[in-house]
Amino acid sequence: MNDLLLDISEVSKTFGRGGLLSRQKIAAVNQVSFQLAARRPEILAIIGESGSGKTTLARMILNIETPTSGKLVLDGIDLAAIRSSDARMAFMHKVQPIFQNPFESFNPLKRLDRYLFMTRRRFSRAAGEGAAETSVDDALQKVGLSLQEVRHRYPHELSGGQLQRVAIARALLAEPKLIVADEPVSMIDASLRISIVNLFKTLRDDLGISIIYVTHDLATAYYISDRIMIMQKGCVVESGDARTVLRAPQHPYTRQLREAVLLTEAADVAAGVSGMNDLTSPGAPERRA
Amino acid sequence: MRANVQQPHAPQDAQPILWVRDLQAHYRTSHFGVRRGVKAVDGVSFAVRRGEIYGLAGESSSGKTTLIKSIAGAIRPPLEIVGGSVEFAFLPGYGGLHRAPPVDVARIRWRHLSYIMQGSMNVLNPVRRVESAFVDFAYPHIGGSRKQFEQQVVAHLARVRLDPSVLAAFPHELSGGMRQRATLALATICRPDFIIADEPTTALDVVVQKEVLGMIRSIQRETGSSVLFVTHDMGVHAHITDRLAIMYAGRLVEEAATAEIFRNPLHPYTRHLISSLPRIGDDTPREGLGGSPPNLADPPPGCRFHPRCPLATEICKREVPAMLEADTGHRVACFAVNQGARA
């Protein structure tokens, strides 16, 4: 139907700060435009430091924040035109969020499985209690959990990493076309992080879900994303194919980010020999100097 | 009392400053007669030498925070030290801060043992100026006139490249990086022997993180302090620590010089951890590890990694592997590895 899954044109968001007399305007997002194609699902990484506007941009795509100017169109739906609750449901069916802090995404007083079954009830076509349990369990299995572990549990009973996996499972239940993930793995256990990152790849390849991956971690962005967008102070300073941008960054800010990556490239080359015991020590010469 | 540290950065044969021996710290709860015990730290032994940065890596719920709490003496129910001891060279004879009399603890806190925490907001009082934090924490230990003290603080702030004007600021007026640098200055102003750094840079941007790590390094070299550096970020460990211990489900599984861990990881868990790190310029697919970290309320018997381990054999399900030296200074708790090394 539509060629573009997401069409963002010249979107800006300004926040006002201060009182009546000394009012300051802060441009959190400044004239950002980009598109995601509908036919070819992809992972787009938005990278930037805190305060660069990447989260504000993500929140605008999720229709949590209204842009000051510009237009966002998701799969034919103009976000500014969403008024009725039906339109909202249709919109939420297409895009689902994963937030950074899972402790904030779940109400601490409510059981976790309630969220999963509620989402399932709202979005899935197939009915039936048994089918609901199976699909909730399926979604949880995809993120390395099971319904058995989550049933009747409260958020405080799980670790941050486990909670985040529940959040991802919940997003999957809506069968969305686009997932907006704001720093989704920064709180996930190291031994499971790569599984989650690989899961994003599987979602893209097998389920055809596009993912907007907001992060400050260049290494995982390089690993999973097809395209990359570097933001600084609300503006996109560099964008393009992830490999091209990160191998040969053009903008000074991208280079600065690139240099701040702690596992250095010299070590990476040696580590490229993927055998488990062939890993060289990154940073060793610097430390023992 | 305070040993003069001659070599701030020669950790190879330096004397230990902290001994942790077979430490067991459990959370014990009892609700309506139902007893529940979580063995968050279960038989951990290691020593931190003078002048070294000792890294502790582990994922969430691996017990690293409980371990720090036990070391720092922050034991509150339901946490209990069930066995083992923690001994600092500057506080001998008690077997842990939690057993030492409060007078002694007050004396060594901040003077000999200080902390850098993850959330700088938790250290700095949000309704008081940064200056008052320095006065509260450090003035009783440093003494002298207020003017001298102030000069010392300003000089120390310069080391972390902070302007003296931050003293008059409230914490919320500073950026996250500045706050964390102020916390770093606060933790190091008394030139403590031992600093516990709990995820000190996790909340920071990558660019700022590298800068703060550099500062921790340079101050540590200057003062000769030992640092117990806890983070789950292997990149940070590779960058800053001298030796590294890997914790899994409440136990140490491997310990060696950081370079050695990255070059030659022996424990299957460590090997997975290192090989799964994504790196820029490397397009090889990374394999995820099956299963999930065990629930410490009901950990698997034997080696706690065995349900996820590709090398697991019968013995791993029955017996707990001991931390044995596989190579000089390289300890690992794995039957498969130790068997090979000893054969």
XYZ file of C-alpha atoms in Angstrom:
632
model
C 0.000 0.000 0.000
C 2.661 2.424 1.065
C 6.231 2.539 -0.074
C 7.379 4.101 3.128
C 6.919 2.586 6.546
C 8.036 5.747 8.216
C 8.387 9.158 6.624
C 9.791 11.903 8.780
C 10.162 15.295 7.166
C 11.840 18.258 8.796
C 10.690 17.462 12.271
C 11.658 19.821 15.055
C 10.890 19.952 18.724
C 11.603 22.896 20.947
C 11.181 22.961 24.671
C 10.677 26.191 26.551
C 12.566 26.781 29.737
C 12.447 29.482 32.325
C 9.737 31.905 33.396
C 7.722 34.480 31.532
C 10.462 37.055 31.346
C 13.575 35.056 30.715
C 12.172 32.416 28.434
C 14.702 30.250 26.649
C 13.988 27.952 23.780
C 15.881 24.720 23.498
C 15.805 22.928 20.173
C 15.892 19.278 21.243
C 15.375 18.053 17.702
C 16.174 20.332 14.812
C 14.924 19.723 11.261
C 15.394 15.984 11.140
C 14.250 14.030 8.088
C 14.583 10.373 7.266
C 12.595 7.501 5.787
C 12.224 3.797 6.379
C 11.145 1.688 3.429
C 8.190 -0.634 3.926
C 9.394 -3.416 1.666
C 12.839 -3.862 3.098
C 12.847 -4.073 6.908
C 15.962 -2.566 8.402
C 17.598 -1.625 11.645
C 18.362 2.054 11.912
C 20.610 3.100 14.763
C 20.275 6.605 16.149
C 23.425 7.455 18.048
C 24.281 10.431 20.165
C 25.258 11.609 23.622
C 22.639 12.439 26.210
C 20.979 15.701 25.303
C 21.462 15.096 21.606
C 17.731 14.701 21.070
C 17.746 11.039 20.157
C 15.225 10.087 22.811
C 12.987 13.053 21.964
C 13.019 11.932 18.351
C 12.129 8.389 19.385
C 9.310 9.697 21.551
C 7.929 11.696 18.644
C 7.905 8.592 16.471
C 5.958 6.877 19.247
C 3.553 9.820 19.337
C 4.316 10.460 22.996
C 5.709 13.857 22.127
C 4.123 16.171 19.545
C 6.557 17.837 17.174
C 6.721 21.635 17.151
C 6.990 21.560 13.378
C 7.344 18.982 10.654
C 5.427 15.871 9.792
C 5.626 12.231 10.789
C 3.797 9.600 8.740
C 3.827 5.972 9.834
C 2.576 3.487 7.270
C 0.042 5.956 5.889
C -1.041 7.290 9.273
C -0.277 10.929 9.894
C 0.636 11.059 13.550
C -0.799 14.536 13.959
C -4.189 13.289 12.742
C -4.642 10.587 15.388
C -7.680 11.588 17.411
C -9.951 8.650 18.106
C -9.017 5.736 20.294
C -9.505 3.396 17.327
C -6.907 5.322 15.363
C -4.625 5.149 18.376
C -5.030 1.398 18.637
C -4.326 0.989 14.931
C -1.230 3.108 15.381
C -0.037 1.141 18.409
C -0.544 -2.039 16.467
C 2.080 -0.851 13.998
C 4.667 0.552 16.357
C 5.747 -0.632 19.784
C 8.253 0.842 22.204
C 10.986 -0.666 24.307
C 12.275 1.765 26.875
C 15.604 2.086 28.566
C 14.700 1.492 32.165
C 12.465 -1.544 32.582
C 11.784 -0.598 36.205
C 9.984 2.458 34.897
C 8.085 0.626 32.184
C 6.239 -1.650 34.592
C 4.033 -0.671 37.478
C 5.748 -2.115 40.565
C 2.391 -3.008 42.128
C 1.077 -5.065 39.219
C 2.018 -8.514 38.112
C 4.077 -8.850 34.976
C 1.978 -11.494 33.246
C -0.966 -9.095 33.432
C 0.822 -6.786 30.975
C 1.514 -9.642 28.633
C -2.025 -11.008 28.605
C -3.478 -7.510 28.321
C -1.362 -6.728 25.283
C -2.226 -10.113 23.811
C -5.951 -9.510 24.333
C -5.830 -6.077 22.771
C -3.806 -6.800 19.712
C -4.046 -10.389 18.711
C -6.781 -11.702 16.481
C -6.829 -15.294 17.701
C -8.914 -15.857 20.820
C -8.938 -18.453 23.556
C -7.259 -18.789 26.933
C -5.001 -21.668 25.910
C -3.922 -19.891 22.727
C -3.167 -16.772 24.760
C -0.917 -18.740 27.093
C 0.897 -20.334 24.175
C 1.530 -17.061 22.393
C 2.648 -15.306 25.575
C 4.973 -18.206 26.285
C 6.239 -18.102 22.688
C 7.032 -14.428 22.956
C 8.821 -14.996 26.264
C 10.776 -17.939 24.844
C 12.038 -15.675 22.069
C 13.706 -13.454 24.639
C 15.124 -16.286 26.733
C 12.384 -16.509 29.366
C 9.336 -18.678 29.852
C 5.835 -18.076 31.104
C 6.600 -20.330 34.037
C 9.266 -17.899 35.248
C 7.141 -14.800 34.808
C 3.695 -15.934 35.874
C 2.462 -14.205 39.050
C 5.754 -12.378 39.464
C 6.080 -8.711 40.363
C 8.702 -6.440 38.750
C 10.870 -6.311 41.873
C 11.266 -10.085 41.802
C 13.143 -10.010 38.521
C 16.473 -8.448 37.677
C 16.655 -5.450 35.354
C 17.831 -7.640 32.521
C 15.000 -10.101 32.945
C 12.474 -7.271 33.109
C 13.761 -5.781 29.915
C 13.307 -9.123 28.240
C 9.704 -9.162 29.437
C 9.297 -5.691 27.933
C 10.599 -6.918 24.590
C 8.333 -9.963 24.740
C 5.387 -7.668 25.409
C 6.229 -5.526 22.379
C 6.421 -8.654 20.216
C 2.904 -9.670 21.239
C 1.413 -6.733 19.344
C 3.072 -8.000 16.164
C 4.251 -4.531 15.205
C 5.857 -3.392 11.968
C 8.226 -1.070 13.739
C 9.871 -1.298 17.131
C 11.384 1.797 18.641
C 13.964 0.636 21.128
C 15.509 3.319 23.330
C 18.776 1.958 24.764
C 17.239 -1.498 24.961
C 20.314 -3.519 25.938
C 22.095 -1.109 28.226
C 20.537 -2.843 31.235
C 20.689 -6.415 29.984
C 23.091 -9.009 31.365
C 26.278 -9.409 29.392
C 25.712 -13.077 28.665
C 22.239 -12.389 27.288
C 22.895 -9.061 25.605
C 24.187 -10.558 22.403
C 21.179 -12.900 22.284
C 18.850 -9.895 22.481
C 20.860 -8.068 19.851
C 20.739 -11.181 17.670
C 17.025 -11.348 18.388
C 16.591 -7.922 16.831
C 18.267 -9.289 13.727
C 15.896 -12.262 13.718
C 12.916 -9.943 14.096
C 14.097 -8.025 11.067
C 14.942 -11.053 8.937
C 12.167 -13.479 9.867
C 9.269 -11.327 10.995
C 10.043 -8.317 8.804
C 9.980 -5.849 11.688
C 11.941 -2.651 11.244
C 13.752 -1.430 14.298
C 14.843 2.023 15.332
C 17.654 1.366 17.732
C 18.515 4.351 19.886
C 21.850 3.907 21.614
C 25.167 5.403 22.551
C 26.991 2.117 22.094
C 28.756 2.206 18.765
C 29.900 -1.394 18.884
C 26.438 -2.967 19.068
C 25.143 -0.399 16.586
C 27.847 -1.472 14.181
C 27.002 -5.102 14.817
C 23.275 -4.976 14.125
C 22.310 -1.872 12.223
C 22.014 -1.406 8.497
C 21.926 2.348 8.609
C 23.186 4.720 11.216
C 22.350 8.285 12.129
C 24.594 10.336 14.398
C 22.921 13.165 16.282
C 24.489 16.035 18.128
C 22.562 18.841 19.798
C 19.367 18.036 17.947
C 20.863 17.878 14.471
C 21.806 14.884 12.398
C 25.512 15.359 11.755
C 26.199 12.210 9.816
C 24.135 9.373 8.456
C 24.454 6.520 6.050
C 25.418 2.893 5.808
C 26.551 1.735 9.250
C 29.738 0.098 8.042
C 30.800 3.024 5.882
C 30.109 5.592 8.586
C 31.826 3.745 11.412
C 34.815 2.583 9.399
C 35.548 6.018 8.034
C 33.716 8.676 10.047
C 33.635 12.065 8.344
C 32.203 14.419 10.929
C 34.502 15.432 13.814
C 31.858 14.434 16.365
C 31.513 10.961 14.872
C 35.265 10.625 15.042
C 35.229 11.694 18.675
C 32.603 9.050 19.441
C 34.554 6.495 17.494
C 37.684 7.191 19.523
C 35.825 6.834 22.800
C 35.083 3.182 22.070
C 37.118 1.328 24.649
C 37.827 -1.862 22.753
C 40.189 -0.487 20.202
C 40.477 -1.340 16.576
C 44.024 -2.642 16.687
C 42.802 -5.309 19.043
C 39.744 -5.890 16.905
C 41.784 -6.817 13.889
C 43.646 -9.446 15.840
C 40.391 -10.561 17.431
C 38.866 -10.941 14.026
C 40.219 -14.463 14.106
C 37.026 -15.638 15.651
C 38.462 -18.548 17.613
C 37.670 -18.183 21.267
C 41.249 -18.320 22.435
C 42.691 -16.031 19.821
C 41.466 -12.871 21.438
C 44.197 -10.376 22.060
C 44.152 -7.963 24.917
C 42.640 -4.627 24.042
C 44.231 -1.674 25.715
C 47.058 -3.722 27.159
C 49.985 -1.759 25.756
C 48.465 1.493 26.938
C 47.984 0.168 30.427
C 51.362 -1.399 30.915
C 53.294 1.490 29.442
C 49.008 2.964 60.861
C 49.091 4.097 57.304
C 51.732 2.307 55.329
C 53.796 4.433 53.071
C 53.250 3.290 49.529
C 56.539 3.469 47.735
C 55.501 2.045 44.414
C 52.150 3.316 43.342
C 52.063 1.256 40.211
C 53.949 -1.969 40.652
C 51.214 -4.369 41.626
C 52.994 -7.563 40.638
C 54.456 -8.441 44.012
C 52.870 -5.739 46.152
C 51.372 -6.764 49.476
C 47.641 -7.299 49.581
C 45.529 -4.605 51.172
C 42.297 -6.578 51.182
C 41.758 -10.244 51.790
C 38.401 -11.792 51.183
C 38.355 -15.378 52.427
C 35.600 -17.794 51.577
C 32.994 -15.087 52.018
C 29.403 -16.206 52.165
C 26.714 -13.556 52.249
C 23.108 -14.676 52.069
C 19.798 -12.904 52.053
C 17.520 -14.632 54.510
C 13.877 -13.846 54.688
C 11.072 -15.425 56.591
C 7.500 -14.583 55.717
C 4.672 -16.366 57.528
C 7.002 -19.191 58.413
C 8.256 -19.632 54.849
C 12.015 -19.333 54.919
C 13.829 -18.253 51.849
C 17.553 -17.928 51.432
C 19.346 -16.334 48.530
C 22.999 -17.243 48.362
C 24.111 -14.071 46.659
C 27.779 -14.512 47.543
C 28.804 -18.086 48.092
C 32.411 -18.829 48.911
C 34.324 -15.998 47.299
C 38.054 -15.622 47.983
C 40.428 -13.092 46.521
C 43.013 -10.534 47.519
C 43.534 -7.026 46.228
C 47.125 -5.793 46.224
C 48.325 -2.336 47.052
C 48.295 0.056 44.153
C 46.336 -2.031 41.734
C 42.973 -1.631 40.081
C 41.188 -4.901 40.653
C 38.251 -5.412 38.350
C 35.162 -7.382 39.201
C 32.943 -8.284 36.299
C 29.628 -10.017 36.448
C 26.151 -9.619 35.130
C 23.173 -8.430 37.091
C 22.200 -10.725 39.940
C 25.647 -12.321 39.953
C 26.197 -11.002 43.458
C 28.704 -8.273 42.776
C 26.745 -5.609 44.619
C 26.268 -7.942 47.590
C 29.995 -8.598 47.561
C 30.741 -4.863 47.699
C 28.201 -4.361 50.442
C 29.852 -7.093 52.474
C 33.280 -5.590 51.903
C 32.087 -2.111 52.784
C 30.346 -3.416 55.884
C 26.923 -2.246 54.733
C 25.177 -5.293 56.142
C 21.527 -4.800 56.863
C 18.895 -7.475 57.191
C 17.922 -9.516 55.270
C 21.582 -9.600 54.207
C 23.736 -11.667 56.532
C 27.355 -12.701 56.470
C 27.089 -16.427 56.987
C 30.750 -17.310 56.800
C 34.200 -16.203 55.799
C 35.998 -12.972 56.466
C 36.918 -9.657 54.925
C 40.090 -8.102 56.147
C 41.685 -4.792 55.310
C 45.372 -4.193 56.034
C 44.405 -0.928 57.745
C 41.803 -2.569 59.971
C 43.268 -5.880 61.058
C 41.821 -8.364 63.435
C 38.088 -7.982 63.028
C 37.364 -10.027 59.923
C 35.106 -7.424 58.401
C 33.850 -3.884 58.795
C 30.559 -5.175 60.089
C 32.328 -6.750 63.073
C 34.550 -3.781 63.867
C 33.494 -1.291 66.554
C 31.765 1.825 65.148
C 34.551 4.098 66.417
C 37.115 2.285 64.293
C 34.829 2.204 61.297
C 34.222 5.946 61.546
C 37.957 6.498 61.741
C 38.816 4.552 58.616
C 35.815 5.538 56.511
C 36.814 8.027 53.868
C 40.326 8.292 55.333
C 41.300 4.760 54.282
C 38.265 3.447 52.487
C 36.067 5.463 50.171
C 33.494 4.845 47.495
C 32.581 6.066 44.057
C 29.019 5.137 43.325
C 27.081 4.829 40.129
C 24.501 7.525 40.749
C 26.368 10.656 41.709
C 23.006 12.052 42.798
C 22.920 9.481 45.584
C 26.184 10.709 47.006
C 25.604 14.419 46.688
C 22.746 15.821 48.679
C 20.395 17.436 46.144
C 19.382 20.285 48.448
C 22.847 21.273 49.582
C 25.734 22.813 47.719
C 28.604 20.607 46.553
C 30.894 22.352 49.036
C 28.968 21.026 52.012
C 29.526 17.478 50.806
C 33.278 18.071 50.911
C 32.998 19.593 54.375
C 30.848 16.750 55.672
C 32.890 13.931 54.210
C 36.454 15.106 54.253
C 36.900 17.958 56.734
C 36.804 15.780 59.870
C 39.608 13.650 58.415
C 41.770 16.406 56.997
C 41.363 19.007 59.711
C 43.310 22.268 59.794
C 41.718 25.627 59.221
C 38.738 25.986 56.943
C 40.721 28.186 54.623
C 43.469 25.615 54.184
C 40.884 22.951 53.644
C 39.205 25.029 50.982
C 42.485 25.554 49.181
C 43.111 21.846 49.267
C 39.680 21.129 47.832
C 40.159 23.638 45.017
C 43.560 22.169 44.189
C 42.077 18.694 44.164
C 39.171 19.741 41.958
C 41.693 21.008 39.427
C 42.949 17.443 39.102
C 39.577 16.390 37.776
C 39.440 19.580 35.697
C 36.625 21.178 37.645
C 36.368 24.881 38.243
C 36.193 26.018 41.921
C 32.783 27.495 41.092
C 31.227 24.019 41.248
C 31.587 24.183 45.029
C 28.884 26.816 45.156
C 26.601 24.895 42.807
C 23.804 22.514 43.648
C 24.181 19.007 42.193
C 21.343 19.483 39.691
C 23.115 22.463 38.186
C 26.002 20.277 37.061
C 26.031 17.894 34.151
C 26.256 14.167 34.806
C 29.927 14.106 33.893
C 30.745 17.046 36.159
C 28.827 15.480 39.022
C 30.647 12.211 38.626
C 33.962 14.055 38.536
C 32.962 15.921 41.706
C 32.148 12.558 43.318
C 35.511 11.263 42.181
C 37.234 14.276 43.741
C 35.231 13.722 46.911
C 36.245 10.070 47.085
C 39.922 10.732 46.544
C 40.576 13.948 48.460
C 41.669 12.097 51.604
C 44.025 9.957 49.510
C 42.418 6.749 50.747
C 44.193 3.397 50.602
C 41.217 1.664 49.128
C 38.477 2.890 46.837
C 35.402 0.886 45.978
C 34.139 1.987 42.588
C 30.704 0.593 41.816
C 29.822 1.135 38.147
C 31.248 4.667 38.350
C 30.945 5.442 34.660
C 27.927 3.402 33.604
C 25.567 6.376 33.581
C 27.909 8.551 31.547
C 28.202 9.197 27.841
C 30.929 7.305 26.059
C 33.062 10.375 25.438
C 32.762 11.551 29.046
C 33.247 7.991 30.281
C 36.676 7.729 28.701
C 37.673 11.044 30.225
C 36.498 10.044 33.717
C 38.245 6.676 33.456
C 41.448 8.466 32.565
C 41.061 10.642 35.642
C 40.435 7.685 37.942
C 43.576 6.110 36.518
C 45.787 9.150 36.939
C 44.591 9.925 40.471
C 44.988 6.293 41.449
C 48.563 6.284 40.168
C 49.318 9.483 41.986
C 47.918 8.430 45.350
C 48.837 4.770 45.087
C 45.363 3.735 46.162
C 43.954 0.325 45.442
C 40.685 0.294 43.586
C 38.063 -2.407 43.506
C 36.418 -1.566 40.211
C 33.046 -3.149 39.649
C 31.284 -2.955 36.329
C 29.565 -5.272 33.905
C 31.163 -3.468 30.958
C 34.089 -5.540 29.684
C 35.284 -2.604 27.572
C 35.778 -0.542 30.724
C 37.638 -3.412 32.380
C 39.908 -3.780 29.370
C 40.638 -0.088 29.550
C 41.373 0.439 33.210
C 41.862 -2.644 35.381
C 45.118 -4.448 36.168
C 43.607 -7.711 37.294
C 40.145 -8.966 36.635
C 37.865 -11.428 38.387
C 34.780 -12.796 36.704
C 31.814 -13.538 38.892
C 28.977 -15.831 37.978
C 25.974 -16.646 40.158
C 27.591 -15.718 43.448
C 30.979 -17.297 42.858
C 34.205 -16.302 41.200
C 34.877 -18.378 38.115
C 38.100 -16.867 36.865
C 40.762 -14.417 37.942
C 43.864 -13.237 36.103
C 45.663 -10.180 34.812
C 43.188 -8.301 32.617
C 45.340 -8.662 29.528
C 45.555 -12.386 30.177
C 41.785 -12.735 30.573
C 41.238 -11.035 27.237
C 44.035 -12.911 25.521
C 43.468 -16.313 27.001
C 40.116 -16.727 28.722
C 39.836 -20.225 30.171
C 36.449 -20.601 31.820
C 33.693 -21.325 29.283
C 31.650 -18.432 30.670
C 34.513 -15.964 30.333
C 35.237 -17.262 26.864
C 31.682 -16.624 25.865
C 31.734 -13.190 27.473
C 34.865 -12.125 25.615
C 33.961 -13.628 22.269
C 30.468 -12.154 22.268
C 31.683 -8.566 22.535
C 30.738 -6.753 19.350
C 33.594 -4.789 17.866
C 33.610 -2.158 15.179
C 35.134 -3.501 11.991
C 34.340 -7.101 12.801
C 31.332 -8.539 11.029
C 31.468 -12.110 12.287
C 28.171 -13.156 13.841
C 28.268 -13.552 17.595
C 26.671 -16.510 19.238
C 24.338 -15.946 22.131
C 24.553 -18.188 25.154
C 21.570 -20.402 25.826
C 19.669 -20.423 29.088
C 19.734 -17.618 31.584
C 21.619 -16.778 34.767
C 20.415 -19.028 37.583
C 18.014 -17.927 40.236
C 20.156 -17.667 43.356
C 17.293 -18.736 45.581
C 17.546 -22.134 43.951
C 20.911 -22.429 42.215
C 21.820 -25.551 40.272
C 23.976 -28.049 42.197
C 27.655 -28.444 41.434
C 29.110 -25.855 39.127
C 26.489 -23.148 38.725
C 27.335 -22.679 35.088
C 26.809 -26.312 34.099
C 23.261 -25.989 32.664
C 24.565 -23.476 30.119
C 28.033 -24.896 29.647
C 29.052 -26.586 26.382
C 31.800 -28.536 28.188
C 29.702 -29.817 31.097
C 30.239 -33.405 32.191
C 28.818 -35.554 34.986
C 31.154 -34.249 37.660
C 30.059 -30.639 37.007
C 26.522 -31.513 38.069
C 27.625 -33.013 41.374
C 30.659 -31.173 42.648
C 31.640 -27.560 43.028
C 34.868 -26.813 41.155
C 37.534 -25.107 43.246
C 39.421 -22.030 42.108
C 42.727 -23.552 41.036
C 45.734 -21.937 39.513
C 45.836 -22.984 35.862
C 48.785 -20.776 35.098
C 50.843 -18.360 37.183
C 48.396 -15.820 38.564
C 45.536 -17.236 36.547
C 42.926 -18.948 38.690
C 39.920 -20.673 37.232
C 37.091 -22.757 38.687
C 36.279 -25.319 36.031
C 36.735 -29.080 36.009
C 37.267 -29.259 32.254
C 39.985 -26.589 32.272
C 41.770 -27.656 35.434
C 41.861 -31.281 34.352
C 43.530 -30.284 31.098
C 45.991 -28.011 32.840
C 47.010 -30.619 35.369
C 47.217 -33.642 33.099
